[in-house]
Amino acid sequence: MNQDVNNGAAAPLLDVRGVTLQYKTSRHLVTATYRVDFQVRKSDRYILLGPSGCGKSTLLKAIGGFLSPTEGEIHLKGMRVNKPGFDRMMVFQEFDQLLPWKTVKENVMFPMIACGKCNRRKAAQRAEHYLELVRLTKFANHYPHMLSGGMKQRVAIARGMAMEPDVLLMDEPFAALDALTRRQMQDELLQLWEDTKFTVIFVTHSIPEGIKLGNRILLLSAHPGQVKAELAGIAEESADPARAAALEERINGMLFAGAPVAPSEAHHV
Amino acid sequence: MSDTESGFVRQIEPQHAPADPATLGVVEKPLSAFEKVYSVGALRKSFLILLLIVAWQIGAGIVHNSLLFPTFSATVHAFTESVLSGVLPERIWVSLQVLVMGYGLGVIVAAILTAFGVTTRLGADLLETLTAMFNPLPAIALLPIALIWFGLGEGSLIFVLVHSVVWAVTLNTQSGFLAVSPTLRMVGKNCGLTGFPYIFKILIPAAFPNILTGLKIGWAFAWRTLIASELVFGVSSGSGGLGWYIYESKNLLEIPRMFAGLLTIIIIGLVVENLIFRIIETHTVRKWGMQA
């Protein structure tokens, strides 16, 4: 994971400029993020990292086109994002993101057929290929309720990747998994990236996860989310455990600058 | 993170080396014949039904008054006689025809109402008010109005049936749609689905457990309502369904035939609920692990 394939590309793949996001609850109008800027290049593993309430998930949903910014613009390949589309496939945290009435393979095929990108035969071929990548070939004809949480998330990842989107959006996909499965999934995701070099934006509130998975990290502050800093060249640091630990401390200090640090919050993987 | 390499961690071997699974006594063992039979719910229930029949036969023998309580054998005799003479099948046919028409129409009306209720805010409010008002109203109570509006005959029966089906189905379907998880909705939108494809590929399958529950409740209401209104109708009209068959038998003091009519109602109810709906369930919601 040492080489980063992001040198040379002049125009960013995804351009987020001055994005302010607001949503209404039954009582308040909440500002989730305030004038956030960042650019993602092809084959980036871009991490949105911040404490809960920094609007990172909301930001990801805006990139997905599920809500529109009150201020600012999001451009993907120069086209303005204004509605959901299959060029930005989303992987959610919730296990119920799979369609329970379809088998694992049909789930992976579903977007390809629904959007008219492939016919059934081609979709089936691709689904088989990507199920093999996430090592679920044996479970192709199972229904989602027969799978463990980690397997469900792997199906969702395969479903997103099979569409070969411009960018894969992952909203804390491993947050609901147990710690052991989580580490395993992180390794697998990196291996998948080694194989296909897809572009991914990954939301997390875990600093070690961000360091392990990302090559660039955007740090957001809480209430409302604003950019604190952007860190590049993470992959080189995370190769060495001691340097990774130092980086973790540094990020922790940046995120909670001024605030007393609760050790239990700082260190959960 | 790198504890294992630091040299402070000692590895302690287990006191027994793990046994080879092949040498263990029981890893997997087939159950005995009795255990297998006992675990089949249908067989246990059949056995109970058999017990009830025996109790009926003995109890009726003790009462020994075929006008009050005919024996099981007398009832079966009357049943086969009616079936062979063609009277009972004809009555069943009449009842089922009306039932299917009323049920079908009710489901269609429910679908239209739900469509309104799901698409617009005002439609949802209207639907909520209507279901709250009419759901507690027993369909039979509408029979007098139905008789005035549609006269004696099928029209009135179907009107009452539609009323009995619509609210149960609408209520369940709407709550099913509302309960579709936001994640699944976003998955559908993410795939570029909108309008009808979105409804048919995401919303309806996701709400299917509730829809099925609504259809089951609607069926149960419709079946009871039909028999009851046929009994009331029996007094004044010759259009004969199962309810009329029972009423007629009572008037002729053919009590075993009356019991045979009741038995038929039970059997049809059991077949629909435990066979037809059960089959639909095992092939859909149970297979998908999404039983409501």
XYZ file of C-alpha atoms in Angstrom:
561
model
C 0.000 0.000 0.000
C 2.914 2.292 -0.323
C 2.281 3.744 -3.696
C -0.360 6.358 -4.023
C -1.807 6.716 -7.443
C -2.692 10.346 -7.173
C 0.178 12.191 -8.714
C -0.215 14.043 -11.937
C -4.002 14.193 -12.172
C -4.741 17.885 -12.592
C -8.548 18.054 -12.429
C -9.964 16.385 -9.322
C -12.496 13.584 -9.770
C -14.741 14.996 -7.088
C -14.803 18.657 -6.168
C -16.597 19.807 -3.024
C -16.651 23.617 -2.778
C -17.957 25.694 0.094
C -20.646 23.167 0.967
C -22.995 24.109 3.788
C -25.543 21.476 4.691
C -28.637 21.999 6.772
C -31.451 19.700 7.709
C -34.644 20.124 9.668
C -35.609 18.153 12.725
C -39.092 18.565 14.149
C -37.874 21.504 16.254
C -34.700 22.937 14.796
C -32.933 23.783 11.624
C -29.546 22.161 12.135
C -26.410 23.168 10.282
C -24.482 19.960 9.785
C -21.465 21.303 7.899
C -20.289 24.835 7.210
C -18.421 25.768 4.005
C -16.500 22.545 3.583
C -13.992 22.330 0.728
C -12.083 19.296 -0.447
C -11.036 17.515 -3.602
C -10.776 13.808 -4.241
C -8.586 12.425 -7.019
C -8.827 9.159 -8.846
C -7.841 6.100 -6.777
C -7.802 8.086 -3.560
C -8.736 6.386 -0.343
C -10.191 9.521 1.128
C -11.174 9.484 4.783
C -13.705 11.844 6.354
C -12.800 11.749 10.017
C -14.360 13.568 12.918
C -16.239 13.199 16.196
C -19.926 12.349 16.166
C -21.965 15.353 15.140
C -19.437 16.739 12.691
C -21.761 16.089 9.782
C -19.489 13.629 8.017
C -22.310 11.219 7.229
C -24.509 14.094 6.081
C -21.666 15.256 3.865
C -21.382 11.793 2.336
C -25.144 11.717 1.697
C -24.854 15.071 -0.048
C -22.126 13.629 -2.304
C -24.476 10.712 -2.885
C -27.085 13.260 -3.984
C -29.591 12.385 -1.276
C -29.715 15.971 -0.055
C -28.669 19.201 -1.697
C -26.360 21.815 -0.171
C -27.893 25.102 0.992
C -24.665 26.764 -0.101
C -21.810 25.627 -2.302
C -21.577 22.999 -5.003
C -20.449 19.438 -5.498
C -19.050 18.415 -8.864
C -18.229 14.912 -10.021
C -16.108 14.810 -13.199
C -17.153 18.399 -13.818
C -20.878 17.586 -13.624
C -22.895 19.087 -10.823
C -24.316 16.554 -8.367
C -28.022 17.208 -7.787
C -29.628 13.783 -7.425
C -28.684 10.215 -6.475
C -27.051 8.226 -9.214
C -25.277 4.950 -9.795
C -21.976 6.687 -10.602
C -21.690 7.139 -6.820
C -22.516 3.837 -5.143
C -23.117 3.973 -1.424
C -22.259 1.337 1.180
C -24.160 1.947 4.400
C -23.463 1.093 7.999
C -26.793 -0.701 8.472
C -27.022 -4.421 7.818
C -30.496 -3.989 6.333
C -29.096 -2.357 3.203
C -29.377 -5.674 1.362
C -32.728 -6.521 -0.213
C -33.956 -9.402 1.951
C -36.100 -10.847 -0.842
C -33.154 -11.391 -3.136
C -30.274 -13.845 -2.843
C -26.716 -12.629 -2.365
C -26.008 -12.871 -6.077
C -29.286 -11.192 -7.046
C -28.459 -8.402 -4.614
C -25.163 -7.770 -6.340
C -26.893 -7.935 -9.738
C -29.770 -5.674 -8.722
C -28.249 -2.209 -9.346
C -26.665 -3.278 -12.628
C -30.048 -4.442 -13.946
C -32.139 -1.718 -12.311
C -30.154 1.074 -13.944
C -30.029 -0.715 -17.284
C -26.237 -0.885 -17.315
C -26.067 -4.616 -17.999
C -28.340 -7.381 -19.204
C -29.011 -10.298 -16.872
C -26.282 -12.528 -18.234
C -23.559 -9.904 -18.045
C -24.747 -8.788 -14.611
C -24.578 -12.390 -13.380
C -21.021 -12.749 -14.686
C -19.906 -9.555 -13.018
C -21.678 -10.459 -9.793
C -19.856 -13.788 -9.709
C -16.532 -12.055 -10.284
C -17.027 -9.564 -7.464
C -18.433 -12.170 -5.089
C -15.234 -14.095 -5.667
C -13.221 -10.978 -4.790
C -15.007 -10.724 -1.430
C -14.767 -14.521 -0.996
C -18.515 -15.171 -0.927
C -18.884 -17.425 -3.969
C -20.111 -20.244 -1.747
C -22.929 -18.070 -0.434
C -24.169 -16.729 -3.777
C -27.541 -18.438 -3.448
C -28.093 -17.682 0.226
C -30.548 -15.066 1.411
C -29.164 -12.129 3.408
C -30.794 -13.214 6.678
C -28.610 -16.335 6.668
C -25.391 -14.302 6.663
C -23.357 -12.824 9.506
C -22.957 -9.060 9.798
C -19.498 -9.085 8.248
C -20.679 -11.147 5.296
C -23.595 -8.794 4.709
C -21.209 -5.851 4.577
C -18.996 -7.746 2.134
C -22.016 -8.330 -0.103
C -22.814 -4.616 0.062
C -19.230 -3.775 -0.869
C -19.344 -6.248 -3.755
C -22.630 -4.709 -4.882
C -21.128 -1.240 -4.862
C -17.918 -2.299 -6.595
C -19.663 -4.384 -9.240
C -21.207 -1.191 -10.574
C -17.670 0.094 -11.091
C -18.751 3.566 -9.980
C -16.633 6.693 -10.316
C -16.456 6.783 -6.566
C -17.500 4.359 -3.836
C -19.039 6.064 -0.809
C -18.698 4.149 2.438
C -20.591 5.373 5.474
C -18.962 3.727 8.514
C -19.481 0.301 6.932
C -17.588 -1.545 9.669
C -18.908 0.391 12.676
C -21.527 -2.209 13.600
C -19.121 -5.142 13.407
C -17.271 -6.794 16.267
C -13.628 -5.769 16.679
C -12.092 -8.936 15.228
C -14.297 -8.973 12.137
C -13.667 -5.292 11.735
C -9.895 -5.680 11.502
C -10.295 -8.495 9.048
C -12.630 -6.396 6.889
C -10.183 -3.492 6.917
C -7.419 -5.763 5.632
C -9.724 -7.137 2.978
C -10.758 -3.671 1.842
C -7.115 -2.698 1.418
C -6.477 -5.887 -0.534
C -9.450 -5.090 -2.800
C -8.059 -1.634 -3.349
C -4.658 -3.131 -4.255
C -6.429 -5.271 -6.840
C -8.662 -2.693 -8.499
C -7.513 0.776 -7.321
C -11.040 2.082 -6.999
C -11.732 5.564 -5.631
C -13.367 5.497 -2.230
C -14.565 8.065 0.278
C -14.754 6.473 3.679
C -16.492 8.001 6.681
C -15.303 6.955 10.128
C -15.035 8.236 13.662
C -12.156 5.910 14.498
C -8.711 7.473 14.144
C -6.824 4.134 13.835
C -9.263 2.989 11.151
C -8.731 6.219 9.240
C -4.945 5.878 9.434
C -5.017 2.239 8.455
C -7.320 2.640 5.453
C -6.667 6.086 4.058
C -4.092 7.795 1.964
C -5.631 11.193 2.699
C -7.641 12.250 5.724
C -9.964 15.224 6.083
C -10.379 16.224 9.719
C -13.698 17.822 10.612
C -14.668 19.660 13.769
C -18.028 19.186 15.444
C -21.227 21.309 15.471
C -21.208 22.348 12.685
C -18.622 20.371 10.721
C -15.807 22.540 9.412
C -12.506 21.498 7.899
C -9.775 21.475 10.548
C -7.035 20.096 8.367
C -6.295 17.745 5.560
C -3.520 15.192 5.913
C -1.912 13.579 2.881
C 0.602 10.777 2.591
C -1.001 8.702 5.315
C -0.177 5.406 3.625
C 3.595 5.934 4.111
C 3.097 6.643 7.814
C 0.771 3.737 8.560
C 3.289 1.186 7.226
C 5.319 1.599 10.408
C 3.446 0.896 13.679
C 5.427 3.384 15.742
C 4.871 6.203 13.256
C 1.222 5.263 12.930
C 0.831 5.530 16.700
C 2.505 8.928 16.680
C 0.217 10.077 13.892
C -2.762 8.847 15.859
C -1.688 10.985 18.812
C -1.204 13.954 16.536
C -4.655 13.618 14.951
C -6.184 13.145 18.353
C -4.537 16.339 19.513
C -5.779 18.206 16.443
C -9.361 16.995 16.784
C -9.637 17.654 20.485
C -7.337 20.662 20.716
C -8.195 22.598 23.862
C -10.683 20.020 25.068
C -9.605 17.531 27.749
C -9.040 14.165 26.128
C -10.933 11.199 27.463
C -8.555 8.278 26.933
C -11.332 5.753 26.371
C -12.683 7.812 23.502
C -9.316 8.315 21.926
C -8.463 4.661 21.596
C -11.267 2.608 20.335
C -10.672 0.575 17.224
C -0.730 -3.337 18.751
C 2.606 -5.141 18.608
C 2.387 -6.813 22.031
C 3.038 -10.275 20.687
C 6.437 -9.234 19.404
C 7.558 -7.432 22.543
C 8.791 -10.537 24.315
C 6.645 -10.153 27.442
C 3.845 -12.395 26.236
C 4.180 -16.049 27.140
C 2.196 -18.634 25.277
C 0.707 -21.346 27.511
C -0.253 -24.576 25.777
C -3.646 -26.110 26.679
C -3.448 -28.997 29.174
C -5.121 -31.359 26.733
C -4.183 -31.209 23.107
C -7.393 -30.496 21.124
C -9.014 -33.795 20.173
C -9.521 -34.784 16.578
C -13.260 -34.202 15.921
C -13.520 -37.616 14.244
C -12.718 -39.345 17.510
C -15.322 -37.455 19.557
C -18.473 -39.342 20.581
C -21.363 -37.242 19.254
C -20.816 -34.450 16.799
C -23.955 -35.068 14.787
C -26.401 -37.917 15.381
C -29.730 -38.633 13.650
C -32.797 -38.342 15.904
C -34.909 -41.372 16.763
C -38.101 -42.097 14.799
C -40.360 -40.845 17.603
C -38.381 -37.610 18.004
C -38.692 -37.002 14.251
C -42.456 -37.626 14.173
C -43.037 -35.577 17.303
C -41.209 -32.595 15.834
C -43.664 -32.352 12.907
C -46.290 -29.808 13.994
C -48.899 -31.014 11.502
C -48.757 -34.542 12.905
C -49.140 -33.335 16.499
C -52.137 -31.258 15.485
C -53.718 -34.085 13.505
C -53.436 -36.248 16.576
C -55.224 -33.585 18.661
C -57.998 -33.287 16.074
C -58.445 -37.045 16.201
C -58.809 -36.834 19.997
C -61.427 -34.064 19.650
C -63.427 -36.138 17.157
C -63.445 -39.110 19.504
C -64.587 -36.832 22.341
C -67.358 -35.442 20.118
C -68.587 -38.913 19.153
C -68.643 -40.127 22.781
C -70.167 -36.888 24.131
C -72.957 -36.880 21.536
C -73.611 -40.558 22.306
C -74.116 -39.669 25.960
C -76.443 -36.734 25.156
C -78.283 -39.052 22.786
C -80.467 -36.385 21.175
C -79.784 -35.906 17.457
C -81.912 -32.723 17.418
C -79.658 -31.007 19.935
C -76.255 -32.523 19.271
C -75.776 -35.080 16.477
C -72.833 -37.463 16.621
C -69.752 -37.053 14.475
C -70.711 -40.071 12.373
C -74.205 -38.653 11.740
C -72.649 -35.329 10.729
C -70.210 -37.027 8.357
C -73.074 -39.074 6.948
C -75.136 -35.933 6.290
C -72.039 -34.273 4.850
C -71.310 -37.040 2.338
C -74.977 -37.247 1.408
C -75.109 -33.504 0.706
C -71.863 -33.632 -1.241
C -73.016 -36.570 -3.345
C -76.421 -35.023 -4.080
C -74.595 -31.923 -5.330
C -76.363 -29.543 -2.975
C -73.370 -28.713 -0.794
C -70.854 -28.193 -3.634
C -73.349 -25.825 -5.286
C -73.777 -23.837 -2.055
C -70.004 -23.702 -1.574
C -69.582 -22.521 -5.156
C -72.129 -19.719 -4.708
C -70.446 -18.565 -1.495
C -66.926 -18.702 -2.897
C -67.913 -16.790 -6.043
C -69.325 -13.921 -4.027
C -66.358 -14.079 -1.688
C -63.762 -13.869 -4.448
C -65.572 -10.952 -6.097
C -65.928 -9.031 -2.847
C -62.375 -9.813 -1.731
C -60.859 -8.929 -5.089
C -62.751 -5.672 -5.329
C -61.830 -4.852 -1.729
C -58.133 -5.395 -2.404
C -58.276 -3.193 -5.511
C -60.005 -0.383 -3.596
C -57.437 -0.775 -0.806
C -54.577 -0.492 -3.311
C -56.011 2.734 -4.730
C -56.587 4.205 -1.268
C -53.074 3.265 -0.174
C -51.604 4.865 -3.284
C -53.277 8.134 -2.257
C -52.214 7.680 1.327
C -48.574 7.090 0.491
C -48.090 9.801 -2.120
C -49.641 12.866 -0.511
C -49.711 14.195 3.024
C -53.409 15.033 2.840
C -54.137 11.601 1.402
C -52.394 10.029 4.392
C -54.482 12.120 6.775
C -57.677 11.217 4.934
C -56.772 7.551 5.016
C -55.966 7.642 8.709
C -59.289 9.303 9.495
C -61.261 6.914 7.314
C -59.643 3.774 8.707
C -60.045 5.029 12.256
C -63.751 5.622 11.591
C -64.674 2.543 9.594
C -62.327 -0.141 10.910
C -64.282 -0.600 14.157
C -67.629 -0.658 12.290
C -68.754 -4.287 11.858
C -69.584 -4.986 8.233
C -72.869 -6.642 9.209
C -74.079 -3.312 10.611
C -73.999 -1.963 7.055
C -76.280 -4.682 5.737
C -79.525 -2.697 6.190
C -78.050 0.234 4.219
C -76.718 -2.173 1.616
C -80.177 -3.691 1.224
C -81.684 -0.249 0.621
C -78.962 0.807 -1.836
C -78.421 -2.416 -3.754
C -81.535 -4.469 -3.009
C -81.564 -8.166 -2.273
C -78.853 -10.121 -3.967
C -75.167 -10.221 -4.727
C -74.717 -6.445 -4.896
C -75.441 -5.999 -1.215
C -73.249 -8.935 -0.214
C -70.324 -7.615 -2.234
C -70.742 -4.126 -0.777
C -70.563 -5.509 2.736
C -67.592 -7.722 1.863
C -65.661 -4.842 0.321
C -66.186 -2.863 3.487
C -64.910 -5.736 5.609
C -61.757 -6.135 3.492
C -60.757 -2.582 2.578
C -59.846 -1.133 5.947
C -57.831 -4.067 7.242
C -55.804 -4.301 4.036
C -55.320 -0.530 3.720
C -54.232 -0.115 7.320
C -51.603 -2.847 7.089
C -50.322 -1.937 3.647
C -49.902 1.702 4.535
C -48.070 0.937 7.760
C -45.899 -1.465 5.771
C -44.933 1.253 3.297
C -44.219 3.726 6.063
C -42.005 1.181 7.817
C -39.683 0.602 4.841
C -36.254 1.477 6.219
C -34.637 4.724 5.031
C -31.549 2.701 4.101
C -33.481 0.526 1.645
C -35.120 3.624 0.192
C -31.701 5.184 -0.355
C -30.429 1.964 -1.934
C -33.308 2.166 -4.427
C -32.668 5.831 -5.187
C -28.938 5.097 -5.472
C -29.692 2.640 -8.262
C -31.490 5.442 -10.097
C -34.972 4.069 -9.450
C -37.897 6.505 -9.389
C -41.673 6.356 -9.842
C -43.258 2.994 -10.623
C -40.047 0.939 -10.870
C -39.112 2.263 -7.425
C -42.516 1.289 -6.016
C -42.546 -2.174 -7.578
C -38.897 -3.102 -7.050
C -38.317 -1.607 -3.606
C -41.419 -0.480 -1.727
C -43.829 -3.342 -2.420
C -41.373 -6.199 -1.743
C -40.065 -4.420 1.352
C -43.610 -3.915 2.647
C -44.712 -7.394 1.609
C -44.829 -8.931 5.119
C -47.322 -6.266 6.187
C -49.262 -6.530 2.934
C -49.595 -10.270 3.448
C -50.747 -9.790 7.028
C -53.370 -7.341 5.741
C -54.546 -9.827 3.124
C -54.844 -12.552 5.780
C -56.835 -10.391 8.168
C -58.970 -9.154 5.268
C -59.691 -12.729 4.245
C -60.696 -13.715 7.778
C -63.041 -10.709 8.038
C -64.527 -11.371 4.603
C -65.213 -15.047 5.256
C -66.974 -14.395 8.575
C -68.913 -11.468 7.154
C -70.057 -13.476 4.168
C -71.469 -16.373 6.187
C -73.149 -14.006 8.647
C -74.796 -11.913 5.947
C -75.921 -15.021 4.098
C -77.632 -16.159 7.290
C -79.473 -12.842 7.540
C -80.272 -12.883 3.848
C -81.539 -16.421 4.088
C -84.715 -15.174 5.688
C -85.767 -13.111 2.749
C -84.087 -14.380 -0.368
C -83.489 -17.618 -2.188
C -79.928 -16.926 -3.315
C -78.238 -19.737 -1.516
C -74.727 -19.903 -0.185
C -73.350 -21.824 2.783
C -75.057 -19.535 5.292
C -78.366 -20.172 3.590
C -77.657 -23.921 3.612
C -77.284 -23.834 7.407
C -80.379 -21.697 7.853
C -82.426 -23.942 5.569
C -81.308 -27.087 7.389
C -82.305 -25.551 10.689
C -85.782 -24.763 9.356
C -86.166 -28.353 8.165
C -84.866 -29.585 11.533
C -82.123 -31.500 9.713
C -79.648 -30.848 12.475
C -76.848 -33.190 11.224
C -76.951 -31.287 7.920
C -76.656 -28.034 9.836
C -73.560 -29.385 11.566
C -72.231 -30.524 8.197
C -72.604 -26.909 7.011
C -70.653 -25.636 10.012
C -67.991 -28.282 9.414
C -67.669 -27.138 5.795
C -67.115 -23.552 6.913
C -64.402 -24.672 9.304
C -62.714 -26.813 6.666
C -62.674 -24.062 4.038
C -61.351 -21.595 6.596
C -58.596 -24.008 7.622
C -57.632 -24.771 4.046
C -57.286 -21.121 3.086
C -55.501 -20.024 6.234
C -53.249 -23.036 6.787
C -52.669 -24.121 3.225
C -52.943 -21.261 0.768
C -51.594 -18.473 2.976
C -49.051 -20.824 4.562
C -47.684 -21.774 1.152
C -47.413 -18.123 0.148
C -45.638 -17.423 3.429
C -43.064 -20.209 3.164
C -42.199 -19.139 -0.367
C -41.899 -15.465 0.469
C -41.515 -13.902 3.900
C -40.209 -17.027 5.645
C -37.694 -17.718 2.919
C -36.544 -14.101 3.104
C -36.395 -14.124 6.908
C -38.614 -11.044 7.099
C -41.718 -12.318 8.856
C -43.615 -9.360 10.332
